[in-house]
Tab-separated table of C-alpha atoms and ligand atoms in Angstrom:
chain	number	residue	atom	x	y	z
A	1	MET	CA	15.219	5.591	11.486
A	2	ALA	CA	16.911	4.389	8.336
A	3	ASP	CA	19.973	6.370	7.339
A	4	PRO	CA	19.017	8.795	4.518
A	5	VAL	CA	22.495	8.495	3.013
A	6	SER	CA	22.925	4.716	2.908
A	7	SER	CA	19.246	3.958	2.180
A	8	ARG	CA	18.884	3.906	-1.617
A	9	PHE	CA	15.130	3.853	-1.178
A	10	LEU	CA	15.029	7.099	0.819
A	11	LYS	CA	17.554	8.756	-1.489
A	12	VAL	CA	15.272	8.126	-4.474
A	13	LEU	CA	12.192	9.337	-2.605
A	14	ASN	CA	14.110	12.514	-1.881
A	15	GLY	CA	14.421	13.006	-5.645
A	16	THR	CA	17.924	11.684	-6.391
A	17	PRO	CA	18.298	8.737	-8.792
A	18	SER	CA	20.277	5.827	-7.344
A	19	SER	CA	22.404	3.088	-8.802
A	20	PRO	CA	21.574	0.334	-8.164
A	21	ILE	CA	17.903	1.105	-8.193
A	22	PRO	CA	16.148	0.288	-4.929
A	23	ILE	CA	13.654	-2.573	-4.992
A	24	TRP	CA	10.777	-3.846	-2.868
A	25	MET	CA	7.524	-5.539	-3.867
A	26	MET	CA	3.956	-4.952	-2.808
A	27	ARG	CA	2.731	-8.002	-0.844
A	28	GLN	CA	6.322	-9.175	-0.533
A	29	ALA	CA	5.301	-10.653	2.814
A	30	GLY	CA	2.575	-13.239	2.831
A	31	ARG	CA	1.362	-16.359	1.208
A	32	HIS	CA	4.063	-17.045	-1.385
A	33	LEU	CA	6.551	-17.544	1.471
A	34	PRO	CA	6.617	-20.907	3.299
A	35	GLU	CA	7.979	-19.198	6.420
A	36	TYR	CA	4.913	-16.906	6.427
A	37	LEU	CA	2.502	-19.819	6.050
A	38	GLU	CA	4.139	-21.575	8.956
A	39	LEU	CA	3.862	-18.512	11.193
A	40	ARG	CA	0.321	-17.792	10.023
A	41	GLY	CA	-0.703	-21.271	11.183
A	42	GLN	CA	0.037	-20.206	14.754
A	43	ALA	CA	-2.541	-17.396	14.773
A	44	LYS	CA	-6.234	-17.795	15.539
A	45	ASP	CA	-7.197	-15.768	12.490
A	46	PHE	CA	-5.777	-13.099	10.190
A	47	LEU	CA	-6.876	-10.149	12.375
A	48	ASP	CA	-5.262	-11.795	15.361
A	49	PHE	CA	-2.069	-12.140	13.320
A	50	CYS	CA	-2.129	-8.446	12.325
A	51	TYR	CA	-2.680	-7.374	15.948
A	52	SER	CA	0.150	-9.520	17.264
A	53	PRO	CA	3.282	-7.323	17.182
A	54	SER	CA	5.649	-10.277	17.472
A	55	MET	CA	4.084	-12.198	14.557
A	56	ALA	CA	3.477	-9.109	12.413
A	57	ALA	CA	7.056	-7.915	12.970
A	58	GLU	CA	8.411	-11.311	12.008
A	59	ALA	CA	6.293	-11.380	8.809
A	60	THR	CA	7.522	-7.864	7.934
A	61	LEU	CA	11.140	-8.972	8.237
A	62	GLN	CA	10.847	-12.304	6.393
A	63	PRO	CA	11.169	-10.879	2.845
A	64	ILE	CA	14.104	-8.689	3.922
A	65	ARG	CA	16.003	-11.721	5.173
A	66	ARG	CA	15.111	-13.851	2.166
A	67	TYR	CA	15.479	-11.331	-0.653
A	68	ASP	CA	17.485	-8.446	0.822
A	69	MET	CA	14.838	-5.949	-0.354
A	70	ASP	CA	15.663	-2.263	0.186
A	71	ALA	CA	12.449	-1.631	2.073
A	72	ALA	CA	10.228	-3.594	4.415
A	73	ILE	CA	6.503	-2.916	4.381
A	74	LEU	CA	4.689	-3.052	7.672
A	75	PHE	CA	2.656	-6.226	7.941
A	76	ALA	CA	-0.932	-5.148	8.610
A	77	ASP	CA	-4.038	-4.704	6.474
A	78	LEU	CA	-5.818	-1.632	5.205
A	79	LEU	CA	-9.094	-2.879	6.680
A	80	LEU	CA	-7.835	-2.732	10.290
A	81	ILE	CA	-8.995	0.860	10.383
A	82	LEU	CA	-12.618	-0.203	9.852
A	83	ASP	CA	-12.257	-2.730	12.652
A	84	ALA	CA	-10.879	0.058	14.863
A	85	MET	CA	-13.873	2.225	13.924
A	86	GLY	CA	-16.132	-0.466	15.340
A	87	LEU	CA	-17.336	-2.157	12.159
A	88	ASP	CA	-17.281	-5.929	11.969
A	89	VAL	CA	-14.373	-7.090	9.751
A	90	ARG	CA	-13.693	-10.738	8.975
A	91	PHE	CA	-11.247	-12.482	6.663
A	92	GLU	CA	-12.727	-15.683	5.273
A	93	LYS	CA	-10.534	-18.378	3.834
A	94	GLY	CA	-10.958	-18.532	0.085
A	95	VAL	CA	-13.338	-15.530	0.072
A	96	GLY	CA	-11.264	-12.599	1.347
A	97	PRO	CA	-12.383	-9.780	3.576
A	98	ILE	CA	-16.024	-9.278	4.558
A	99	VAL	CA	-16.944	-5.980	6.180
A	100	GLU	CA	-20.135	-4.897	7.910
A	101	ASN	CA	-21.863	-2.351	5.686
A	102	VAL	CA	-22.107	1.276	6.717
A	103	ASP	CA	-25.620	2.542	6.242
A	104	LYS	CA	-26.093	5.654	8.357
A	105	GLU	CA	-24.120	8.494	9.912
A	106	ALA	CA	-24.164	6.822	13.355
A	107	ASP	CA	-22.188	3.883	11.879
A	108	LEU	CA	-19.267	6.238	11.255
A	109	ASN	CA	-19.131	7.527	14.801
A	110	ARG	CA	-19.168	4.332	16.828
A	111	ALA	CA	-15.676	5.081	18.096
A	112	PRO	CA	-14.300	8.595	18.668
A	113	VAL	CA	-11.243	9.336	16.486
A	114	GLU	CA	-8.813	9.049	19.431
A	115	MET	CA	-10.274	5.686	20.429
A	116	ALA	CA	-9.993	4.280	16.905
A	117	VAL	CA	-6.393	5.485	16.659
A	118	GLN	CA	-5.645	4.023	20.080
A	119	ARG	CA	-7.124	0.642	19.134
A	120	LEU	CA	-4.465	0.403	16.439
A	121	SER	CA	-1.648	0.578	19.020
A	122	PRO	CA	-0.413	-2.973	18.323
A	123	VAL	CA	0.473	-1.740	14.815
A	124	TYR	CA	2.676	1.010	16.259
A	125	GLU	CA	4.374	-1.578	18.429
A	126	THR	CA	5.043	-3.690	15.316
A	127	VAL	CA	6.671	-0.650	13.686
A	128	GLU	CA	8.895	-0.090	16.722
A	129	ARG	CA	9.972	-3.712	16.818
A	130	VAL	CA	10.750	-3.891	13.103
A	131	ARG	CA	12.681	-0.622	13.079
A	132	GLY	CA	14.717	-1.883	16.012
A	133	ASP	CA	15.685	-4.993	14.029
A	134	LEU	CA	16.325	-3.450	10.599
A	135	ALA	CA	19.755	-2.417	9.353
A	136	ASP	CA	20.358	1.328	8.799
A	137	ASP	CA	20.289	1.018	5.023
A	138	LYS	CA	16.858	-0.639	4.993
A	139	ALA	CA	13.755	1.516	5.147
A	140	LEU	CA	10.469	0.654	6.822
A	141	ILE	CA	7.288	1.665	5.012
A	142	GLY	CA	4.126	2.308	7.017
A	143	PHE	CA	0.802	2.476	5.192
A	144	CYS	CA	-2.923	2.960	5.179
A	145	GLY	CA	-5.682	2.576	2.622
A	146	ALA	CA	-6.819	5.707	0.832
A	147	PRO	CA	-10.233	6.969	1.960
A	148	TRP	CA	-12.152	5.926	-1.174
A	149	THR	CA	-10.681	2.397	-1.233
A	150	VAL	CA	-11.452	1.842	2.450
A	151	ALA	CA	-14.903	3.428	2.049
A	152	LEU	CA	-15.609	1.033	-0.788
A	153	TYR	CA	-15.192	-1.956	1.543
A	154	ALA	CA	-17.422	-0.250	4.129
A	155	ILE	CA	-20.144	0.377	1.542
A	156	GLU	CA	-19.967	-2.808	-0.509
A	157	GLY	CA	-18.834	-5.205	2.199
A	158	ARG	CA	-16.111	-6.671	-0.014
A	159	GLY	CA	-13.613	-5.808	-2.753
A	160	GLY	CA	-13.464	-6.937	-6.345
A	161	THR	CA	-17.019	-5.791	-7.081
A	162	ASP	CA	-17.912	-3.512	-9.985
A	163	LYS	CA	-18.104	-0.716	-7.392
A	164	SER	CA	-21.490	0.400	-8.638
A	165	SER	CA	-23.089	0.640	-5.171
A	166	ALA	CA	-20.307	2.811	-3.816
A	167	ARG	CA	-20.306	4.910	-6.967
A	168	SER	CA	-24.038	5.368	-6.756
A	169	TRP	CA	-23.547	6.946	-3.320
A	170	ALA	CA	-21.625	9.706	-5.076
A	171	TYR	CA	-24.888	10.587	-6.827
A	172	SER	CA	-27.601	9.670	-4.344
A	173	ARG	CA	-26.017	9.687	-0.867
A	174	GLN	CA	-23.412	12.397	-1.286
A	175	ASP	CA	-23.611	13.664	2.286
A	176	LEU	CA	-23.075	10.281	3.870
A	177	LEU	CA	-20.242	9.454	1.467
A	178	LYS	CA	-18.581	12.804	2.199
A	179	ALA	CA	-18.924	12.195	5.953
A	180	LEU	CA	-17.394	8.725	5.562
A	181	LEU	CA	-14.453	10.016	3.503
A	182	ASP	CA	-13.843	12.912	5.940
A	183	ARG	CA	-13.896	10.523	8.871
A	184	LEU	CA	-11.420	8.222	7.132
A	185	VAL	CA	-9.130	11.161	6.297
A	186	GLU	CA	-9.011	12.185	9.949
A	187	ILE	CA	-8.458	8.721	11.435
A	188	SER	CA	-5.991	7.704	8.704
A	189	ALA	CA	-3.956	10.888	9.222
A	190	HIS	CA	-3.540	10.146	12.928
A	191	TYR	CA	-2.865	6.481	12.133
A	192	LEU	CA	-0.068	7.396	9.692
A	193	ALA	CA	1.351	10.003	12.070
A	194	ALA	CA	1.500	7.391	14.843
A	195	GLN	CA	3.314	4.974	12.494
A	196	ALA	CA	5.841	7.696	11.602
A	197	LYS	CA	6.331	8.504	15.277
A	198	ALA	CA	6.946	4.820	16.004
A	199	GLY	CA	9.727	4.740	13.377
A	200	ALA	CA	8.286	4.336	9.853
A	201	ASP	CA	10.739	5.921	7.381
A	202	ALA	CA	8.171	6.433	4.623
A	203	LEU	CA	4.416	6.052	4.217
A	204	THR	CA	2.287	4.601	1.425
A	205	ILE	CA	-1.349	5.354	0.692
A	206	PHE	CA	-2.949	2.463	-1.191
A	207	GLU	CA	-5.751	3.585	-3.484
A	208	SER	CA	-6.294	0.110	-4.852
A	209	TRP	CA	-9.706	0.834	-6.381
A	210	ALA	CA	-9.192	4.054	-8.332
A	211	GLU	CA	-10.103	2.393	-11.607
A	212	GLY	CA	-13.182	3.092	-13.666
A	213	LEU	CA	-14.217	6.397	-12.142
A	214	PRO	CA	-15.502	9.197	-14.374
A	215	SER	CA	-13.086	12.145	-14.231
A	216	ASP	CA	-15.304	14.301	-11.987
A	217	LEU	CA	-15.605	11.477	-9.442
A	218	PHE	CA	-11.883	10.708	-9.738
A	219	GLN	CA	-11.369	14.294	-8.615
A	220	THR	CA	-13.779	14.235	-5.654
A	221	LEU	CA	-13.298	10.632	-4.492
A	222	VAL	CA	-9.593	10.068	-5.179
A	223	VAL	CA	-7.635	13.296	-5.713
A	224	GLU	CA	-9.288	15.481	-3.068
A	225	PRO	CA	-9.336	12.935	-0.206
A	226	ASN	CA	-5.727	11.834	-0.953
A	227	ALA	CA	-4.617	15.484	-1.010
A	228	ALA	CA	-6.543	16.228	2.193
A	229	LEU	CA	-5.018	13.194	3.900
A	230	ILE	CA	-1.475	14.253	3.044
A	231	ASN	CA	-2.145	17.841	4.131
A	232	ARG	CA	-3.489	16.603	7.434
A	233	VAL	CA	-0.511	14.257	7.937
A	234	ARG	CA	1.840	17.178	7.316
A	235	GLU	CA	-0.183	19.370	9.712
A	236	LEU	CA	0.418	16.714	12.344
A	237	GLY	CA	4.145	17.326	11.897
A	238	VAL	CA	5.103	14.297	9.787
A	239	THR	CA	8.076	14.912	7.485
A	240	VAL	CA	8.818	11.439	6.067
A	241	PRO	CA	8.233	10.888	2.322
A	242	ILE	CA	4.861	9.643	1.102
A	243	ILE	CA	4.112	7.344	-1.849
A	244	GLY	CA	0.658	7.326	-3.433
A	245	PHE	CA	-0.609	4.294	-5.380
A	246	PRO	CA	-3.704	5.226	-7.395
A	247	ARG	CA	-4.201	1.824	-9.015
A	248	GLY	CA	-6.229	2.094	-12.194
A	249	ALA	CA	-5.920	5.885	-12.473
A	250	ALA	CA	-5.071	5.348	-16.174
A	251	THR	CA	-5.006	8.660	-18.070
A	252	MET	CA	-5.740	10.543	-14.818
A	253	ILE	CA	-2.364	9.590	-13.311
A	254	GLY	CA	-0.954	13.005	-14.281
A	255	SER	CA	-3.832	14.819	-12.668
A	256	TYR	CA	-3.206	12.832	-9.468
A	257	ALA	CA	0.544	13.507	-9.558
A	258	GLN	CA	0.020	17.223	-10.018
A	259	GLN	CA	-2.563	17.703	-7.293
A	260	VAL	CA	-1.577	15.241	-4.568
A	261	ALA	CA	1.649	16.199	-2.790
A	262	VAL	CA	3.332	12.804	-3.009
A	263	ASN	CA	7.092	12.197	-3.093
A	264	GLY	CA	6.639	8.966	-4.999
A	265	ILE	CA	3.935	7.481	-7.169
A	266	GLY	CA	3.179	3.790	-7.559
A	267	LEU	CA	2.427	2.902	-11.166
A	268	ASP	CA	0.165	-0.007	-11.982
A	269	THR	CA	0.552	-2.741	-14.565
A	270	ALA	CA	-1.559	-1.002	-17.203
A	271	ILE	CA	0.351	2.274	-17.478
A	272	SER	CA	3.014	2.489	-20.157
A	273	PRO	CA	6.386	3.946	-19.174
A	274	ALA	CA	6.051	6.443	-22.061
A	275	HIS	CA	2.803	7.767	-20.619
A	276	ALA	CA	4.148	7.857	-17.053
A	277	ILE	CA	7.269	9.757	-18.107
A	278	LYS	CA	5.174	12.432	-19.777
A	279	ALA	CA	2.450	12.639	-17.155
A	280	VAL	CA	4.431	12.508	-13.895
A	281	PRO	CA	6.738	15.442	-13.037
A	282	ASP	CA	10.345	14.219	-12.735
A	283	THR	CA	10.598	15.539	-9.190
A	284	ILE	CA	8.334	12.682	-8.117
A	285	ALA	CA	9.905	9.217	-7.833
A	286	VAL	CA	8.192	6.592	-9.961
A	287	GLN	CA	7.659	3.139	-8.543
A	288	GLY	CA	6.686	0.286	-10.732
A	289	HIS	CA	5.492	-1.775	-12.398
A	290	LEU	CA	6.315	-5.321	-13.438
A	291	ASP	CA	3.211	-7.426	-14.072
A	292	PRO	CA	2.827	-9.803	-11.080
A	293	VAL	CA	1.610	-12.473	-13.529
A	294	LEU	CA	4.871	-12.208	-15.477
A	295	LEU	CA	6.659	-12.702	-12.155
A	296	ILE	CA	4.834	-16.022	-11.876
A	297	GLU	CA	5.836	-16.990	-15.435
A	298	GLY	CA	9.507	-16.017	-15.075
A	299	GLY	CA	12.032	-16.823	-17.815
A	300	THR	CA	13.260	-14.649	-20.654
A	301	ALA	CA	10.038	-12.684	-21.045
A	302	MET	CA	10.216	-11.608	-17.415
A	303	GLU	CA	13.910	-10.762	-17.590
A	304	THR	CA	13.447	-8.714	-20.762
A	305	ARG	CA	10.605	-6.749	-19.223
A	306	VAL	CA	12.588	-6.031	-16.038
A	307	ARG	CA	15.423	-4.631	-18.165
A	308	GLU	CA	12.996	-2.589	-20.272
A	309	LEU	CA	11.506	-0.993	-17.169
A	310	LEU	CA	14.943	-0.226	-15.757
A	311	SER	CA	15.991	1.464	-19.013
A	312	ALA	CA	12.705	3.321	-19.428
A	313	TYR	CA	13.190	5.282	-16.205
A	314	ASP	CA	16.940	5.798	-16.607
A	315	GLY	CA	17.991	9.110	-15.109
A	316	ARG	CA	14.786	9.548	-13.121
A	317	PRO	CA	14.268	8.754	-9.464
A	318	HIS	CA	12.947	5.178	-9.772
A	319	ILE	CA	12.078	2.433	-7.304
A	320	PHE	CA	11.576	-1.021	-8.796
A	321	ASN	CA	8.328	-2.748	-7.814
A	322	LEU	CA	5.368	-4.596	-9.282
A	323	GLY	CA	2.245	-3.129	-10.853
A	324	HIS	CA	0.306	-4.813	-8.017
A	325	GLY	CA	1.029	-7.322	-5.258
A	326	VAL	CA	2.996	-10.586	-5.337
A	327	ARG	CA	0.531	-13.438	-5.829
A	328	PRO	CA	0.517	-16.535	-3.627
A	329	GLU	CA	1.577	-18.869	-6.469
A	330	THR	CA	4.741	-16.866	-7.259
A	331	PRO	CA	7.899	-19.016	-7.367
A	332	ILE	CA	10.573	-17.758	-4.988
A	333	PRO	CA	13.429	-18.136	-7.551
A	334	HIS	CA	11.635	-15.667	-9.857
A	335	VAL	CA	11.613	-12.994	-7.159
A	336	GLU	CA	15.293	-13.744	-6.484
A	337	ARG	CA	16.099	-13.387	-10.184
A	338	VAL	CA	14.394	-9.995	-10.419
A	339	VAL	CA	16.354	-8.708	-7.424
A	340	GLU	CA	19.544	-10.022	-9.029
A	341	ILE	CA	18.902	-8.267	-12.361
A	342	VAL	CA	18.032	-4.990	-10.664
A	343	ARG	CA	21.240	-5.121	-8.569
A	344	GLU	CA	23.444	-6.224	-11.500
A	345	ARG	CA	22.623	-3.072	-13.370
A	346	ALA	CA	24.609	-0.818	-11.024
B	1	LIG	O1	3.675	-7.505	2.173
B	1	LIG	C1	2.746	-6.679	2.345
B	1	LIG	O2	2.203	-6.067	1.416
B	1	LIG	C2	2.366	-6.309	3.775
B	1	LIG	C3	1.067	-6.539	4.244
B	1	LIG	C4	-0.232	-6.119	3.554
B	1	LIG	C5	-1.374	-6.969	3.546
B	1	LIG	N1	-2.408	-6.272	3.006
B	1	LIG	C6	-1.400	-8.342	4.084
B	1	LIG	C7	-2.473	-9.270	3.692
B	1	LIG	C8	-0.600	-4.928	2.920
B	1	LIG	C9	0.244	-3.712	2.604
B	1	LIG	C10	-1.989	-5.030	2.597
B	1	LIG	C11	-2.785	-3.950	1.980
B	1	LIG	C12	-4.097	-4.279	1.415
B	1	LIG	N2	-5.080	-5.048	1.976
B	1	LIG	C13	-4.590	-3.721	0.214
B	1	LIG	C14	-3.872	-2.686	-0.639
B	1	LIG	C15	-2.858	-3.260	-1.553
B	1	LIG	C16	-3.444	-4.022	-2.676
B	1	LIG	O3	-3.158	-5.244	-2.737
B	1	LIG	O4	-4.144	-3.438	-3.499
B	1	LIG	C17	-5.901	-4.235	0.028
B	1	LIG	C18	-6.825	-3.928	-1.128
B	1	LIG	C19	-6.197	-5.065	1.153
B	1	LIG	C20	-7.468	-5.779	1.453
B	1	LIG	C21	-7.279	-7.226	1.492
B	1	LIG	N3	-6.624	-7.912	2.497
B	1	LIG	C22	-7.750	-8.168	0.563
B	1	LIG	C23	-8.522	-7.828	-0.698
B	1	LIG	C24	-7.363	-9.429	1.037
B	1	LIG	C25	-7.761	-10.776	0.455
B	1	LIG	C26	-7.178	-11.040	-0.843
B	1	LIG	C27	-5.759	-11.504	-0.686
B	1	LIG	O5	-4.911	-11.074	-1.480
B	1	LIG	O6	-5.560	-12.326	0.188
B	1	LIG	C28	-6.614	-9.252	2.220
B	1	LIG	C29	-5.971	-10.282	3.055
B	1	LIG	C30	-4.487	-10.162	3.254
B	1	LIG	N4	-3.810	-9.006	3.533
B	1	LIG	C31	-3.561	-11.232	3.237
B	1	LIG	C32	-2.292	-10.688	3.502
B	1	LIG	C33	-0.994	-11.419	3.640
B	1	LIG	C34	-3.911	-12.698	3.050
B	1	LIG	C35	-4.521	-13.236	4.287
B	1	LIG	C36	-3.879	-14.506	4.804
B	1	LIG	O7	-2.642	-14.608	4.934
B	1	LIG	O8	-4.634	-15.413	5.113
């Protein structure tokens, strides 16, 4: 486990502001790093890479070595859980993930919960390996996808759609959608608990597709399943802090923060600090939210924005991050410069 005193990241998640402010970046591992691309070339395919504890552990550690981030995020993918449930998941070059569509109740029950959780064992081994190699002041973040975001891939077969098919299930196939979300809550809870047991110091729930939902569906598809997942994780005895990332929650961010028992909340690119400060209780750490496109641009505009974000959350528990993941074309010196500015401000 990381040391809760020397880890700035854990200190902030426990509600105490830190100086300097801890920093990590979503998708800090991966395609913008030449050392990742080299390693990735050794794997048969992306799933094979994720299920190889030695390669996944190495990819997790690469951004810590290069940038000295305060937290490492487990290298895996939120779609592994669908693979473990027995659905066909593929990652196509240039296309992204393609998932076999769920169409009936039997599709949800191809693997019993214990079997699905067991199939993800290589991930727990990755966690153990990384924790064994990390310094005490560096935290390791485990993660899963939130039920709605994962369900969306299982219903639509891919991400980046307008989500209308999945949303239409909320009106016309409510029972099947509810069964899918409940199933994902149960498997994800055990998956997160196993990551915590293996040594994850904190957990993140990625709700990458919260955007565009009417408020009643935001409540039933995002808030309730996220809250149920955290309750279940706690019932399983997990005590480590949890960060929620309801990307695209917009004006409903406050509703999420008040009803989902998170210790930290990931803010996306579109939320203004003024809104976040009002909407999120100050007992919850805020994490955000430099535009990943500005990170590609770099220069004075980027530096000014980094400083603005640091000042905006002055006095509050704050973890510096991006509003979404690092993009493949991001220049390494820009990431280095952001880390430098964040550290200088101590
Ligand atoms: O540094 C890290 O963030 C750790 C690893 C990580 C990956 N995926 C590796 C990955 C994490 C935390 C994820 C989560 C994930 N996966 C999310 C939630 C976060 C977010 O970005 O909103 C989502 C929506 C996915 C699903 C997914 N996986 C998509 C849409 C894609 C294709 C698009 C893309 O960005 O490549 C992936 C593939 C993927 N996951 C890659 C990596 C490094 C690229 C695959 C490769 O290297 O060939």
